[in-house]
CSV table of C-alpha atoms and ligand atoms in Angstrom, one decimal:
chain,number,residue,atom,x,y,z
A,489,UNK,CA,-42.7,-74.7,23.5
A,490,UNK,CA,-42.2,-72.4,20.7
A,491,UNK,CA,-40.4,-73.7,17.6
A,492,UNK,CA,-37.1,-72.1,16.3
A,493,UNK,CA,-35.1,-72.7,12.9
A,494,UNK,CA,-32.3,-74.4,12.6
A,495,UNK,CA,-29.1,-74.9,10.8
A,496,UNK,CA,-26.9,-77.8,10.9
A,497,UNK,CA,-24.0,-76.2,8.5
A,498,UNK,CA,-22.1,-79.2,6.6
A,499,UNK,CA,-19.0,-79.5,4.3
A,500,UNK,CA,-19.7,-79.7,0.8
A,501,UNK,CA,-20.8,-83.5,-0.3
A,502,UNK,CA,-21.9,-84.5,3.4
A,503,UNK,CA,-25.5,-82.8,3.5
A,504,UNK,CA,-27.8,-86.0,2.9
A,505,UNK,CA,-25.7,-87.4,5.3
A,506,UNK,CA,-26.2,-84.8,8.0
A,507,UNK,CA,-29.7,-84.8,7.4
A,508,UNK,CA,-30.1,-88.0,7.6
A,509,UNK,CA,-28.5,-87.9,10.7
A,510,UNK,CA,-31.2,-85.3,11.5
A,511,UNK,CA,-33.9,-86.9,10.8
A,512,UNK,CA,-32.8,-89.7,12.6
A,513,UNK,CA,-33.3,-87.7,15.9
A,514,UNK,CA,-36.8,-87.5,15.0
A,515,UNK,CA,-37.1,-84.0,13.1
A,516,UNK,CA,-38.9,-83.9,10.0
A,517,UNK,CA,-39.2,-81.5,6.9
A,518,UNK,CA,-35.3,-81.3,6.7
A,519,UNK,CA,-34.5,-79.0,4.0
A,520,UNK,CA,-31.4,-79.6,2.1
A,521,UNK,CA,-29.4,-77.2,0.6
A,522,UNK,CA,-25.3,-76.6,-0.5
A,523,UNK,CA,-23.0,-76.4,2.6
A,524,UNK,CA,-26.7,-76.6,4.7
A,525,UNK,CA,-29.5,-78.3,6.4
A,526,UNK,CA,-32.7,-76.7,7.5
A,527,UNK,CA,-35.6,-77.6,9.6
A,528,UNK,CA,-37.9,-76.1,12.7
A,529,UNK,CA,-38.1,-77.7,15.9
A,530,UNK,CA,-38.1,-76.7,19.8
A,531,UNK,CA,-35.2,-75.5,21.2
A,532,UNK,CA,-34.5,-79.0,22.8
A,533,UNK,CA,-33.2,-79.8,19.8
A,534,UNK,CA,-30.7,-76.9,19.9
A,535,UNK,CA,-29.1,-78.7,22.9
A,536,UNK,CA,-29.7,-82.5,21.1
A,537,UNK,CA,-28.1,-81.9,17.8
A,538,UNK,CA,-25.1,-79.8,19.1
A,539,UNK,CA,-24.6,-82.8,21.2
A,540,UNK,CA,-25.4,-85.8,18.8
A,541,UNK,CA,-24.6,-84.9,15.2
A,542,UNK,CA,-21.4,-86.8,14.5
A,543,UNK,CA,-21.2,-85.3,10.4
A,544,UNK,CA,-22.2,-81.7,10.6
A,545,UNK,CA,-19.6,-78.7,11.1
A,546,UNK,CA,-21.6,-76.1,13.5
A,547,UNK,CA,-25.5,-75.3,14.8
A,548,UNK,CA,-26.6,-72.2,13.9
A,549,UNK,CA,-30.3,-70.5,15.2
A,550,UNK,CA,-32.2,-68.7,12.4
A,551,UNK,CA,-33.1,-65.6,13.6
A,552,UNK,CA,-34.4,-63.7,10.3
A,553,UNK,CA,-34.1,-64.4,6.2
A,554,UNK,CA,-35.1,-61.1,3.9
A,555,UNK,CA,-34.0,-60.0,0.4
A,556,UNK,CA,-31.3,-57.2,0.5
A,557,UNK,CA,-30.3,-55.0,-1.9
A,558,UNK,CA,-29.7,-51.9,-0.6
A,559,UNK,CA,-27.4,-51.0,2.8
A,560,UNK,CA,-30.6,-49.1,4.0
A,561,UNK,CA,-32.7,-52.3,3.7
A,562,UNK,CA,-30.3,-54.7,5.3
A,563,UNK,CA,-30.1,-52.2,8.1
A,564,UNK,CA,-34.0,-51.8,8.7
A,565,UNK,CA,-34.9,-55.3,8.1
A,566,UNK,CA,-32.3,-56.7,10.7
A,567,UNK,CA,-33.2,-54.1,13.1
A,568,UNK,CA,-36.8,-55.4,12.7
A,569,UNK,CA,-35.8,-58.9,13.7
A,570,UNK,CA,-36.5,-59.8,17.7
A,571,UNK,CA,-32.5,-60.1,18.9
A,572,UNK,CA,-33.3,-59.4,22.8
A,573,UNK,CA,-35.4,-62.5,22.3
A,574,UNK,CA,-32.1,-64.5,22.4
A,575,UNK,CA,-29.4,-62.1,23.3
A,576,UNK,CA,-28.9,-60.6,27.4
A,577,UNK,CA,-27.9,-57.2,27.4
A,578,UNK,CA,-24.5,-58.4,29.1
A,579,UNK,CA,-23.5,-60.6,25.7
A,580,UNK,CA,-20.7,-60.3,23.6
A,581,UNK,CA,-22.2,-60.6,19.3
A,582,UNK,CA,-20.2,-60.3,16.9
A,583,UNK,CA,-20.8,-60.0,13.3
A,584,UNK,CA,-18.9,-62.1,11.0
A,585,UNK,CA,-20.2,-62.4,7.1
A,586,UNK,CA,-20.3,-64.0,3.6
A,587,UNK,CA,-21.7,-62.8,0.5
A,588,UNK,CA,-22.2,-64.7,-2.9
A,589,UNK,CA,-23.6,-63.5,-5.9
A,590,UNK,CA,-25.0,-60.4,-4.1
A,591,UNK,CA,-25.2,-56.5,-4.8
A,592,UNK,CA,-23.9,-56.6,-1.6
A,593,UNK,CA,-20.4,-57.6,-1.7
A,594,UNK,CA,-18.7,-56.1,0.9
A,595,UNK,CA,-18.7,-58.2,3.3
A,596,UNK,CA,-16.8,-55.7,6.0
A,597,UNK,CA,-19.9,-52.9,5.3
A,598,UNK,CA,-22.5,-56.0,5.9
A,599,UNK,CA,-20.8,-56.7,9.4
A,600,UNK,CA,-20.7,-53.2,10.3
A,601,UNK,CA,-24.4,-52.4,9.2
A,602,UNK,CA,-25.7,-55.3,11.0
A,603,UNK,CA,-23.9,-55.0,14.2
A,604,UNK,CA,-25.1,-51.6,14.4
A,605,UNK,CA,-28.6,-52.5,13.5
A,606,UNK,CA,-28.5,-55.3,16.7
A,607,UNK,CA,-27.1,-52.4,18.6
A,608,UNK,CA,-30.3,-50.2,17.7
A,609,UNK,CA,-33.0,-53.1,18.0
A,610,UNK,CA,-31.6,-54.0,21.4
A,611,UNK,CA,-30.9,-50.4,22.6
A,612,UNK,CA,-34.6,-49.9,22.6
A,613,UNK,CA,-35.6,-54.1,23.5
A,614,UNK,CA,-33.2,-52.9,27.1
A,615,UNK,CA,-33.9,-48.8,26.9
A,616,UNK,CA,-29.9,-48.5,27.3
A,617,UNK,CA,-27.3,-46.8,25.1
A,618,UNK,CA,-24.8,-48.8,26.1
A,619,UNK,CA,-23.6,-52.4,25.9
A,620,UNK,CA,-20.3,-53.9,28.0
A,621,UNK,CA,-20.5,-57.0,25.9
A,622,UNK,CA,-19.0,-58.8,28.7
A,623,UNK,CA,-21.4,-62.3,29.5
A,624,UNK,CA,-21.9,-64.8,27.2
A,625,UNK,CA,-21.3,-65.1,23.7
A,626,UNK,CA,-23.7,-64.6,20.5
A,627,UNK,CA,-21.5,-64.9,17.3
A,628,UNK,CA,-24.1,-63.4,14.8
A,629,UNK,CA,-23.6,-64.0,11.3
A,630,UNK,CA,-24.7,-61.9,8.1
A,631,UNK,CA,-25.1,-64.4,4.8
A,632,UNK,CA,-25.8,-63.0,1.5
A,633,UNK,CA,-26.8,-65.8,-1.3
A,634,UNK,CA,-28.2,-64.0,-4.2
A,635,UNK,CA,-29.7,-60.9,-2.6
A,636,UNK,CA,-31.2,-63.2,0.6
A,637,UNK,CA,-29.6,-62.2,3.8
A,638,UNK,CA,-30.3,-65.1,6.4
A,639,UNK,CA,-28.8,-63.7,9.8
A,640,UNK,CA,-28.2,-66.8,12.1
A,641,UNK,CA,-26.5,-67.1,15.6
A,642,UNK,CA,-24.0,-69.9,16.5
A,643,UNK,CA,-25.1,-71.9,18.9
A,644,UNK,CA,-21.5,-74.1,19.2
A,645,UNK,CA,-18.7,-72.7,19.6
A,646,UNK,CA,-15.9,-74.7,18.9
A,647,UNK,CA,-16.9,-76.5,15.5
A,648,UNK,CA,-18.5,-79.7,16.1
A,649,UNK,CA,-15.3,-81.7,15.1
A,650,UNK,CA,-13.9,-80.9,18.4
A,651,UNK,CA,-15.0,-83.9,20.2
A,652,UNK,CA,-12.2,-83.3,22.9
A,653,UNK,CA,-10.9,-86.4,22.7
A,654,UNK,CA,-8.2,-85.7,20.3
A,655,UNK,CA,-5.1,-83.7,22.2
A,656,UNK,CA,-2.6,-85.2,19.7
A,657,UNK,CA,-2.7,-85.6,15.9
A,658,UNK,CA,-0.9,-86.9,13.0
A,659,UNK,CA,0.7,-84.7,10.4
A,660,UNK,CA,-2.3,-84.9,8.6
A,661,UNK,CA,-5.2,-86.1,10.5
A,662,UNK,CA,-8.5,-86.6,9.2
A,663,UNK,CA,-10.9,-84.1,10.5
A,664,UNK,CA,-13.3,-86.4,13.0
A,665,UNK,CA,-16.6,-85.6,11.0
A,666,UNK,CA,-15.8,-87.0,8.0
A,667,UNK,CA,-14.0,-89.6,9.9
A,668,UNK,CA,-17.4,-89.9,10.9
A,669,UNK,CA,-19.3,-89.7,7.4
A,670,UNK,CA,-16.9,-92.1,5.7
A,671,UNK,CA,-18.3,-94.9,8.3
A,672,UNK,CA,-21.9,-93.9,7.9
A,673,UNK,CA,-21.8,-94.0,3.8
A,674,UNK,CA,-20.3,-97.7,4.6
A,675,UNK,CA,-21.8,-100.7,4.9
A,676,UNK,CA,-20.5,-101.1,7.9
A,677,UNK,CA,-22.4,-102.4,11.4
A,678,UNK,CA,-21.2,-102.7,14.5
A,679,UNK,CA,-21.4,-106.5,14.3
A,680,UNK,CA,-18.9,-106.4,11.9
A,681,UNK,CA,-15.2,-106.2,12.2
A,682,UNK,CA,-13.6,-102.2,11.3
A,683,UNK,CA,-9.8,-102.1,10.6
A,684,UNK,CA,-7.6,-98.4,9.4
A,685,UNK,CA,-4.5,-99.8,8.0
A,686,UNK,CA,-3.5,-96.0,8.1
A,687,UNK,CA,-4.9,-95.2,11.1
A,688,UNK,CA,-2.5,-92.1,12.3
A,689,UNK,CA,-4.1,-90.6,15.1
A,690,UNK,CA,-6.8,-93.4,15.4
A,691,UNK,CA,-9.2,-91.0,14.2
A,692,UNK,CA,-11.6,-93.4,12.2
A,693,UNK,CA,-11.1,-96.6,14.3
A,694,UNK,CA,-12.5,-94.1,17.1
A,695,UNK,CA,-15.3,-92.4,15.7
A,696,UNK,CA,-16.4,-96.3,14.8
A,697,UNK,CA,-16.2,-97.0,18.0
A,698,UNK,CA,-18.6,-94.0,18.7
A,699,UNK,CA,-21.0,-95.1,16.7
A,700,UNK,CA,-21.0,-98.6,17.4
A,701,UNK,CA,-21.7,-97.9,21.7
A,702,UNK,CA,-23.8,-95.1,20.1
A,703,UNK,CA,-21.8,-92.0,22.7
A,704,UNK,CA,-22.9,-89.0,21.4
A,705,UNK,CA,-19.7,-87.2,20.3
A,706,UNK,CA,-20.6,-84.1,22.2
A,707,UNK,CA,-20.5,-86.0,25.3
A,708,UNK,CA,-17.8,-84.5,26.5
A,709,UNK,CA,-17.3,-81.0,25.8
A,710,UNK,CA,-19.0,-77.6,26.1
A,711,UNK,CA,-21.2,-75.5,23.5
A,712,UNK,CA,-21.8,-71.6,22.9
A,713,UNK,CA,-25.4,-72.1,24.1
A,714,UNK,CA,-25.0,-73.9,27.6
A,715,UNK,CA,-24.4,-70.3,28.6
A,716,UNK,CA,-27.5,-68.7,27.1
A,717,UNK,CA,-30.3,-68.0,29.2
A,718,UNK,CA,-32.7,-68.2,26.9
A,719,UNK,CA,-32.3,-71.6,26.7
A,720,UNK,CA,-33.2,-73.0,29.6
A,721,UNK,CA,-30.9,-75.0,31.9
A,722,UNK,CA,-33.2,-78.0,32.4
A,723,UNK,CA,-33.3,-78.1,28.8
A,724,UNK,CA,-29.5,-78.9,28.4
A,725,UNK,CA,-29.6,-81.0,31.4
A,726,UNK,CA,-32.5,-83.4,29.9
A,727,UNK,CA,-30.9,-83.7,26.5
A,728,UNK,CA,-27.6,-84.5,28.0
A,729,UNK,CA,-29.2,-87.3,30.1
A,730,UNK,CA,-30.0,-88.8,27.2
A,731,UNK,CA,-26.8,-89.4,25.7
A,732,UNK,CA,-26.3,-91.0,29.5
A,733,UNK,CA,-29.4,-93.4,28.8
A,734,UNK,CA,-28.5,-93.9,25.3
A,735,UNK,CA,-25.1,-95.0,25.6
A,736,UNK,CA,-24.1,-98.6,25.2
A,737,UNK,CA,-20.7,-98.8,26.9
A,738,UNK,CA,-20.3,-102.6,26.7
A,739,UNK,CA,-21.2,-103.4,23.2
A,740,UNK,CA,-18.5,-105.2,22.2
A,741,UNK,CA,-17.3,-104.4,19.0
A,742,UNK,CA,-14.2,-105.7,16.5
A,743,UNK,CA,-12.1,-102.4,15.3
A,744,UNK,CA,-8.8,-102.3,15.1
A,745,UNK,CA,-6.4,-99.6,13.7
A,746,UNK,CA,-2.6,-100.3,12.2
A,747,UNK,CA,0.3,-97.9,10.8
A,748,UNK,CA,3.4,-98.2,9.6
A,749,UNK,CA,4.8,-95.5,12.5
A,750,UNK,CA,4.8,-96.6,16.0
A,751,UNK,CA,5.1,-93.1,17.4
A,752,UNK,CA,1.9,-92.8,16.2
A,753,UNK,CA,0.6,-95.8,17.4
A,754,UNK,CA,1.0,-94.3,20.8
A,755,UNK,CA,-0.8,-91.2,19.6
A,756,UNK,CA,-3.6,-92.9,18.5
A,757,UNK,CA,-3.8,-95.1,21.9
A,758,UNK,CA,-3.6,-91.8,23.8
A,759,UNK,CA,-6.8,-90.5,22.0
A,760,UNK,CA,-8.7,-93.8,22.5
A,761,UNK,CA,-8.1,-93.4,26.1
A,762,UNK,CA,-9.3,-89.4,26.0
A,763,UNK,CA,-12.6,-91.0,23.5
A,764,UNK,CA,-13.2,-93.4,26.6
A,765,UNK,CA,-12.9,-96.4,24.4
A,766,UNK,CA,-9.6,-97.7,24.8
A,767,UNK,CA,-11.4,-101.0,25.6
A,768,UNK,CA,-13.3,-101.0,21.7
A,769,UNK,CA,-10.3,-100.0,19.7
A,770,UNK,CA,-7.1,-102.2,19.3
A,771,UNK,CA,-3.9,-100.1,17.6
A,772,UNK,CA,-0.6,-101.6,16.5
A,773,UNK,CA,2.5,-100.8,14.2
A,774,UNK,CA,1.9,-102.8,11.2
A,775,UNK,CA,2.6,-102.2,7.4
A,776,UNK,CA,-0.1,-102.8,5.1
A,777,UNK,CA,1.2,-105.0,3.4
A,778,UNK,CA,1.4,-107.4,5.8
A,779,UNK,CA,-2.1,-106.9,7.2
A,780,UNK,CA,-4.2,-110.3,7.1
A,781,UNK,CA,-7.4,-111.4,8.7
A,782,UNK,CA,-9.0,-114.3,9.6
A,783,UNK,CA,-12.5,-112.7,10.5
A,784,UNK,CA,-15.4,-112.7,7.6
A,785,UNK,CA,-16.8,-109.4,6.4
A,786,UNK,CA,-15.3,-107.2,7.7
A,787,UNK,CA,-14.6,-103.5,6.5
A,788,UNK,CA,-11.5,-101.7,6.1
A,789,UNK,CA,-12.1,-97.5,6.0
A,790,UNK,CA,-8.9,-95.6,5.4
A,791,UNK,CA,-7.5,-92.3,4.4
A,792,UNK,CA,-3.9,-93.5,3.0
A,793,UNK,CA,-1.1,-91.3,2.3
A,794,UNK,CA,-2.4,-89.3,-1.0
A,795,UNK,CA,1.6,-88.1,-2.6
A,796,UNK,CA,0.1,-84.5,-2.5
A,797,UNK,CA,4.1,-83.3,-1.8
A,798,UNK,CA,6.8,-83.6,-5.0
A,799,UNK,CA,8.5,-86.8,-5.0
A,800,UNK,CA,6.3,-88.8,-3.5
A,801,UNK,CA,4.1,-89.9,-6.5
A,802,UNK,CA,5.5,-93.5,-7.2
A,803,UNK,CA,5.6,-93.9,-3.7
A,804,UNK,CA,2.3,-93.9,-3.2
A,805,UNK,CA,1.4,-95.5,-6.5
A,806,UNK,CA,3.2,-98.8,-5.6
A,807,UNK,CA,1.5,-98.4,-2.2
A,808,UNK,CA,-1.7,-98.2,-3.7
A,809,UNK,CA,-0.6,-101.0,-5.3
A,810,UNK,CA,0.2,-103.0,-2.6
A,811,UNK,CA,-3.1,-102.2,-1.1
A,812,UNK,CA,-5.2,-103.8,-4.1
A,813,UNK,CA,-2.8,-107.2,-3.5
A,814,UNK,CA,-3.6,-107.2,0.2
A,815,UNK,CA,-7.4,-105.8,0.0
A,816,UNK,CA,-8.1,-108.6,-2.3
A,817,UNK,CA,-6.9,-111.8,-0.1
A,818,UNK,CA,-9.7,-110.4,2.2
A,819,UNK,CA,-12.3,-111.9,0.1
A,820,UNK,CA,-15.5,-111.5,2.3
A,821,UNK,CA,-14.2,-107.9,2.9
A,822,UNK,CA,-15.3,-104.6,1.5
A,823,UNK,CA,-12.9,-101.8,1.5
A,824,UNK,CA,-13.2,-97.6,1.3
A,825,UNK,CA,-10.7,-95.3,0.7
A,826,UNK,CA,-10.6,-91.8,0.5
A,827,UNK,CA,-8.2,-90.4,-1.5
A,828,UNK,CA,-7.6,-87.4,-3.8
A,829,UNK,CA,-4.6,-89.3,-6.1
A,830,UNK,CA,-6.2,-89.5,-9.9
A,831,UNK,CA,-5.5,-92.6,-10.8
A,832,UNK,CA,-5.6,-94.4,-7.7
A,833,UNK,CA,-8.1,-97.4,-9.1
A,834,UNK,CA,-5.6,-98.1,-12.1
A,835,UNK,CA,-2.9,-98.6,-9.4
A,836,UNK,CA,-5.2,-100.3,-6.5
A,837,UNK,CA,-6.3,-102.8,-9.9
A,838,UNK,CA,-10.2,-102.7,-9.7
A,839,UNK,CA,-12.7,-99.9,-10.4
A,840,UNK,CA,-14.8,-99.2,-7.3
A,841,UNK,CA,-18.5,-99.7,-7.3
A,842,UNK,CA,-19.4,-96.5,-6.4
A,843,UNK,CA,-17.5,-93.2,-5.9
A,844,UNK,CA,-18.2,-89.7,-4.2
A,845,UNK,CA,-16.5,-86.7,-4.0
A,846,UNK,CA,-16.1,-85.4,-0.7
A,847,UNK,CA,-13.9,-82.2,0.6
A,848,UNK,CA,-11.4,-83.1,2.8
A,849,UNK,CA,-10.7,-79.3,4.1
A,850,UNK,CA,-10.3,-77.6,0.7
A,851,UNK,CA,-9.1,-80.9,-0.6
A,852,UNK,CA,-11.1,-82.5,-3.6
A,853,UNK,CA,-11.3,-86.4,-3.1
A,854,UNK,CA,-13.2,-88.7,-3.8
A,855,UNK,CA,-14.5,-91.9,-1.7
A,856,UNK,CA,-14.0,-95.1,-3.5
A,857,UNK,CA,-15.9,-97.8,-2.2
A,858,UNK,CA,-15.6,-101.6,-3.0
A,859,UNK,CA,-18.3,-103.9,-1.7
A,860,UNK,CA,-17.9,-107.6,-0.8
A,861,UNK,CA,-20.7,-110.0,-0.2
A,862,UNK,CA,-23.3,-109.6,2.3
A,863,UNK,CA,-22.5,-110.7,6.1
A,864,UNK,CA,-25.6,-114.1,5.9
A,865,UNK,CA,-28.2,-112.9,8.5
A,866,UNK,CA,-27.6,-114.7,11.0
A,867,UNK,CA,-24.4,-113.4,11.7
B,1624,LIG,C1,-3.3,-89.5,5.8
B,1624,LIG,S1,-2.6,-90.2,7.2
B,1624,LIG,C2,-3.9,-91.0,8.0
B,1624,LIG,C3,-4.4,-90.1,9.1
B,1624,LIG,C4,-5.4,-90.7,10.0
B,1624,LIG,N1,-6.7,-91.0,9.3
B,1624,LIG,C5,-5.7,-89.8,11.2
B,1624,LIG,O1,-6.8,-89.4,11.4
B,1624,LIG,O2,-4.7,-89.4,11.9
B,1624,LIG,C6,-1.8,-91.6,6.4
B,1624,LIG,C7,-1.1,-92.6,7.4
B,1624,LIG,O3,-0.5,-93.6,6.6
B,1624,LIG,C8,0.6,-94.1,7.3
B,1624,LIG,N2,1.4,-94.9,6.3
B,1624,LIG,C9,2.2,-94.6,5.3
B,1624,LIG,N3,2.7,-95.6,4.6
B,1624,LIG,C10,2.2,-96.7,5.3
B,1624,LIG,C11,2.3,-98.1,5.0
B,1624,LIG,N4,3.0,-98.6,4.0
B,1624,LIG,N5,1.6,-99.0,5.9
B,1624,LIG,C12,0.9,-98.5,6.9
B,1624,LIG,N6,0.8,-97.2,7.2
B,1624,LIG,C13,1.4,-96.3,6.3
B,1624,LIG,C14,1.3,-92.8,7.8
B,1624,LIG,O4,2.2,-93.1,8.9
B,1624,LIG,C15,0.1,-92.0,8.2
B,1624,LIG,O5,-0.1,-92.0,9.5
């Protein structure tokens, strides 16, 4: 089978994590760059990483890479590029772009230029003039770094985060893939006990719970590509079997999820039910401050309130304060938090081990991460 290029697009501050997650499904020479991960494999893996990758935003399918300078080049040299390869005559494409530090800045000329330059390379590829663009769809996209064009097509659709389990959210839900990375840059196993004491809609409790009975969080949804015939059907059918034989549906696992709002509660039960793992996930109307836990080393991962609105500053500084009394009485514990509040260590009490900054949507914040001791091994 033929080997095709592929991008696994990420938000900024999650790429090692996507490419580890890569190279966990067995590709190698992962490249790693801002916003991106790169690396070649055969179009199986189109269909397995669209499917698997809990931490990446979108798959896209390199078609072509060339330096641009000039509107005549970018129009040649995507012309040159073997579109009817991947796209039916009957497809919809259309162009979107992005340019950075490029002669070529407009990004509306760059769509144009290279939608008709696909039209020309596939007018002669299908020896017609004219295309309905009524099957299925080919969103082509045009990105200029520095004078390199890389023209890609997305192979998702919906971005990745839409797991389909989620019909209800909070007022400011966590997006699921960095639900997702904030579990896999912990220390956390699934032999070990999870609690959110800001759960909202359940999102992290649920993506733990994802992890732990390793379901693929693609399981149950549809991608761009499942319509393309130039990827065969068998193809997605194999690599969705394999999330069949992969899944563990009866691990049993110790995550629980707690917020001060009981509407909420029933949200995030709702969402465990759509996720399939209403039987892994416990959810109840608790305040923090009144959390406790007999279990040993456990792990708590939370996104608490971060005061972003006027007003709400000491709020969420005596909050933060209450979480350092509580987190500390769990003392086999480690904690995480993601937060974007300055000061929130001087108010928590303690300095994190370690700390990353991570985007939350456009959000800087950074991921503050407290370890306790080891779980002994043979527990
Ligand atoms: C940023 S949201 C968390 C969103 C959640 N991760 C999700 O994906 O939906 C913060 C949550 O903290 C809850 N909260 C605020 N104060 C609290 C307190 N004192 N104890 C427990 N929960 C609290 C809010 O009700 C809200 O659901």
């Amino acid at each position: 089978m033929g080997k095709v290029e592929i991008i696994a697009t990420s938000t900024f501050g999650l790429e090692a994590v996507v490419a580890r997650e890569v190279r966990q499904l067995g590709y190698e020479n992962v490249a790693v760059e801002n916003g991106k991960v790169t690396f070649t494999a055969d179009k199986l893996a189109i269909c397995r990483v669209n499917l698997w990758l809990r931490t990446a935003e979108r798959i896209r399918l390199k078609i072509g890479e060339f330096k641009a300078t000039t509107f005549d080049e970018l129009f040649e040299k995507t012309q040159a590029l073997p579109w009817a390869e991947w796209i039916p005559e009957d497809a919809q494409f259309p162009v979107e772009g992005k340019s950075v530090k490029s002669k070529l800045f407009s990004v509306p000329d760059c769509q144009a230029i290279v939608k008709k330059a696909v039209v020309e390379s596939m007018k002669k590829s299908y020896r017609k003039m004219w295309f309905d663009e009524t099957g299925p769809m080919f969103k082509i996209e045009v990105a200029l770094h520095k004078d390199i064009a890389t023209l890609t097509i997305d192979t998702t659709g919906a971005g990745l985060h839409k797991r389909g389990y989620r019909r209800l959210i909070s007022g400011a839900p966590l997006k699921e893939t960095m639900a997702a990375a904030m579990i896999q840059l912990s220390f956390w196993n699934p032999d070990r006990p999870l609690h959110d004491p800001f759960c909202g809609s359940g999102t992290i409790p649920i993506e733990a719970a994802l992890i732990g009975r390793n379901i693929a969080p693609g399981m149950n949804r549809e991608f761009a590509s499942e319509e393309w015939p130039s990827i065969p059907k068998k193809l997605w059918q194999e690599a969705r079997r394999e999330t069949h034989d992969l899944a563990d549906y009866d691990r049993p696992l110790a995550i629980t999820g707690t917020d001060i709002d009981g509407d909420i509660i029933m949200v995030a039960n709702e969402n465990a039910e759509e996720a399939m793992v209403e039987d892994a996930v416990r959810f109840k109307r608790l305040p923090v401050g009144s959390f406790t836990s007999d279990a040993k080393y456990g792990c708590i991962i939370c996104n608490p309130p971060y005061g972003e609105r006027l007003g709400e500053k000491q709020e969420v500084e005596q909050l933060y304060k209450v979480m350092g009394r509580t987190f500390s009485a769990l003392d086999t514990w480690s904690y995480y938090i993601l937060t974007s509040y300055p000061e929130f260590e001087k108010f928590f009490g303690r300095e994190a081990d370690r700390n990353r900054k991570l985007y939350n949507g456009n959000l800087k914040t950074y991921y503050y991460q407290y370890y306790g001791p080891r779980p002994p091994r043979s527990e």
